[in-house]
PDB file of C-alpha atoms in Angstrom:
ATOM      1  CA  MET P  41      67.030 123.130  35.754  1.00 37.00           C
ATOM      2  CA  ARG P  42      64.440 121.364  37.935  1.00 44.00           C
ATOM      3  CA  HIS P  43      62.205 118.607  36.657  1.00 44.00           C
ATOM      4  CA  ALA P  44      58.672 117.862  37.794  1.00 48.00           C
ATOM      5  CA  LYS P  45      58.243 115.362  40.587  1.00 51.00           C
ATOM      6  CA  SER P  46      58.535 111.770  39.509  1.00 53.00           C
ATOM      7  CA  PRO P  47      55.239 109.891  39.272  1.00 51.00           C
ATOM      8  CA  LEU P  48      56.979 107.123  41.228  1.00 54.00           C
ATOM      9  CA  THR P  49      56.945 109.210  44.394  1.00 52.00           C
ATOM     10  CA  SER P  50      53.145 109.738  44.500  1.00 64.00           C
ATOM     11  CA  GLY P  51      53.644 113.177  45.998  1.00 74.00           C
ATOM     12  CA  GLN P  52      56.033 111.924  48.683  1.00 78.00           C
ATOM     13  CA  PRO P  53      59.374 113.700  49.079  1.00 83.00           C
ATOM     14  CA  LEU P  54      62.218 112.032  47.207  1.00 86.00           C
ATOM     15  CA  THR P  55      65.677 112.146  48.792  1.00 86.00           C
ATOM     16  CA  GLY P  56      68.809 111.089  46.951  1.00 86.00           C
ATOM     17  CA  LEU P  57      71.769 109.583  48.806  1.00 85.00           C
ATOM     18  CA  VAL P  58      75.181 110.497  47.430  1.00 85.00           C
ATOM     19  CA  PHE P  59      78.370 109.113  48.920  1.00 83.00           C
ATOM     20  CA  GLY P  60      81.913 109.279  47.591  1.00 83.00           C
ATOM     21  CA  GLU P  61      84.721 111.655  46.881  1.00 87.00           C
ATOM     22  CA  GLY P  62      84.037 114.800  44.871  1.00 89.00           C
ATOM     23  CA  VAL P  63      80.285 114.156  44.662  1.00 87.00           C
ATOM     24  CA  SER P  64      78.940 117.708  44.492  1.00 89.00           C
ATOM     25  CA  ALA P  65      78.361 117.441  40.720  1.00 91.00           C
ATOM     26  CA  VAL P  66      76.482 114.171  41.262  1.00 88.00           C
ATOM     27  CA  ALA P  67      74.331 115.835  43.916  1.00 87.00           C
ATOM     28  CA  ASP P  68      73.538 118.643  41.477  1.00 90.00           C
ATOM     29  CA  GLN P  69      72.572 116.059  38.849  1.00 90.00           C
ATOM     30  CA  ALA P  70      70.255 114.382  41.356  1.00 88.00           C
ATOM     31  CA  PHE P  71      68.406 117.682  41.788  1.00 87.00           C
ATOM     32  CA  ASP P  72      68.199 117.986  38.010  1.00 87.00           C
ATOM     33  CA  LEU P  73      66.544 114.550  37.947  1.00 86.00           C
ATOM     34  CA  GLY P  74      63.847 115.681  40.355  1.00 85.00           C
ATOM     35  CA  VAL P  75      64.856 114.818  43.913  1.00 87.00           C
ATOM     36  CA  ASP P  76      63.669 117.159  46.652  1.00 89.00           C
ATOM     37  CA  ALA P  77      66.789 116.761  48.794  1.00 88.00           C
ATOM     38  CA  VAL P  78      70.209 115.152  48.663  1.00 89.00           C
ATOM     39  CA  VAL P  79      71.874 113.629  51.700  1.00 87.00           C
ATOM     40  CA  GLY P  80      75.317 112.109  51.789  1.00 81.00           C
ATOM     41  CA  SER P  81      78.943 112.691  52.351  1.00 84.00           C
ATOM     42  CA  ASP P  82      81.865 113.890  50.270  1.00 87.00           C
ATOM     43  CA  ASP P  83      84.420 111.626  51.901  1.00 84.00           C
ATOM     44  CA  ALA P  84      87.229 109.540  50.449  1.00 84.00           C
ATOM     45  CA  ARG P  85      86.250 106.609  52.712  1.00 81.00           C
ATOM     46  CA  PHE P  86      83.131 106.137  50.600  1.00 78.00           C
ATOM     47  CA  ALA P  87      84.854 106.406  47.207  1.00 75.00           C
ATOM     48  CA  ALA P  88      85.452 102.659  46.803  1.00 74.00           C
ATOM     49  CA  GLY P  89      81.830 101.833  47.627  1.00 67.00           C
ATOM     50  CA  HIS P  90      82.571  99.172  50.226  1.00 70.00           C
ATOM     51  CA  LEU P  91      79.605  97.947  52.281  1.00 69.00           C
ATOM     52  CA  GLU P  92      81.661  98.264  55.474  1.00 76.00           C
ATOM     53  CA  ALA P  93      81.789 102.034  54.969  1.00 76.00           C
ATOM     54  CA  LEU P  94      78.489 102.700  53.201  1.00 77.00           C
ATOM     55  CA  GLY P  95      76.280 100.221  55.031  1.00 76.00           C
ATOM     56  CA  PRO P  96      76.239 101.919  58.447  1.00 81.00           C
ATOM     57  CA  ALA P  97      75.683 105.337  56.849  1.00 81.00           C
ATOM     58  CA  VAL P  98      72.715 104.119  54.785  1.00 81.00           C
ATOM     59  CA  VAL P  99      71.224 102.205  57.725  1.00 82.00           C
ATOM     60  CA  LYS P 100      71.547 105.248  60.016  1.00 85.00           C
ATOM     61  CA  LEU P 101      69.782 107.454  57.482  1.00 85.00           C
ATOM     62  CA  ALA P 102      67.030 104.858  56.974  1.00 83.00           C
ATOM     63  CA  GLN P 103      66.469 104.567  60.719  1.00 85.00           C
ATOM     64  CA  GLU P 104      66.355 108.351  61.158  1.00 88.00           C
ATOM     65  CA  ARG P 105      64.086 109.105  58.200  1.00 84.00           C
ATOM     66  CA  GLN P 106      61.906 105.956  58.130  1.00 83.00           C
ATOM     67  CA  PRO P 107      61.348 105.967  54.354  1.00 81.00           C
ATOM     68  CA  SER P 108      58.457 104.037  52.834  1.00 79.00           C
ATOM     69  CA  VAL P 109      60.691 102.789  50.037  1.00 77.00           C
ATOM     70  CA  ILE P 110      64.414 102.634  49.382  1.00 77.00           C
ATOM     71  CA  LEU P 111      65.394 102.511  45.727  1.00 74.00           C
ATOM     72  CA  LEU P 112      68.908 101.447  44.844  1.00 71.00           C
ATOM     73  CA  GLY P 113      70.545 102.031  41.517  1.00 70.00           C
ATOM     74  CA  ALA P 114      71.848  99.324  39.258  1.00 73.00           C
ATOM     75  CA  SER P 115      75.449 100.471  39.472  1.00 74.00           C
ATOM     76  CA  PRO P 116      78.053  97.758  40.026  1.00 77.00           C
ATOM     77  CA  VAL P 117      78.583  99.021  43.583  1.00 71.00           C
ATOM     78  CA  ALA P 118      74.866  98.987  44.463  1.00 72.00           C
ATOM     79  CA  VAL P 119      74.416  95.514  43.026  1.00 75.00           C
ATOM     80  CA  ILE P 120      77.232  94.236  45.241  1.00 74.00           C
ATOM     81  CA  TRP P 121      76.135  95.794  48.548  1.00 71.00           C
ATOM     82  CA  ARG P 122      72.346  95.594  48.161  1.00 71.00           C
ATOM     83  CA  PRO P 123      72.139  92.008  49.542  1.00 74.00           C
ATOM     84  CA  GLY P 124      74.178  93.058  52.570  1.00 71.00           C
ATOM     85  CA  LEU P 125      71.740  95.841  53.437  1.00 71.00           C
ATOM     86  CA  ARG P 126      68.556  93.784  53.130  1.00 71.00           C
ATOM     87  CA  PRO P 127      68.859  91.873  56.429  1.00 70.00           C
ATOM     88  CA  ILE P 128      69.858  95.026  58.287  1.00 68.00           C
ATOM     89  CA  LEU P 129      67.038  97.190  56.935  1.00 69.00           C
ATOM     90  CA  THR P 130      64.334  94.510  56.881  1.00 70.00           C
ATOM     91  CA  PRO P 131      65.150  91.988  59.633  1.00 65.00           C
ATOM     92  CA  ASP P 132      61.679  90.387  59.500  1.00 64.00           C
ATOM     93  CA  TRP P 133      61.799  89.823  55.744  1.00 53.00           C
TER      94      TRP P 133
END
């Protein structure tokens, strides 16, 4: 089941990032929520959600794709590593 594009994206493509172990069901759910694409990795190194593992992967994707906006969830993992990504992604902030 596909949902209509989110009004938050203003017609821009919406890509979900999914990292962890056994994440194919989560990727499918992201499509059900309306993303246009899912990028990530099904890798045990990402399962614990440590910034040391996830940070470089997220930064590399951001540098390659140059998104206008990066939205992070409110999961306990995202709340912990969000401050660590800010200076890397927005050095002039």
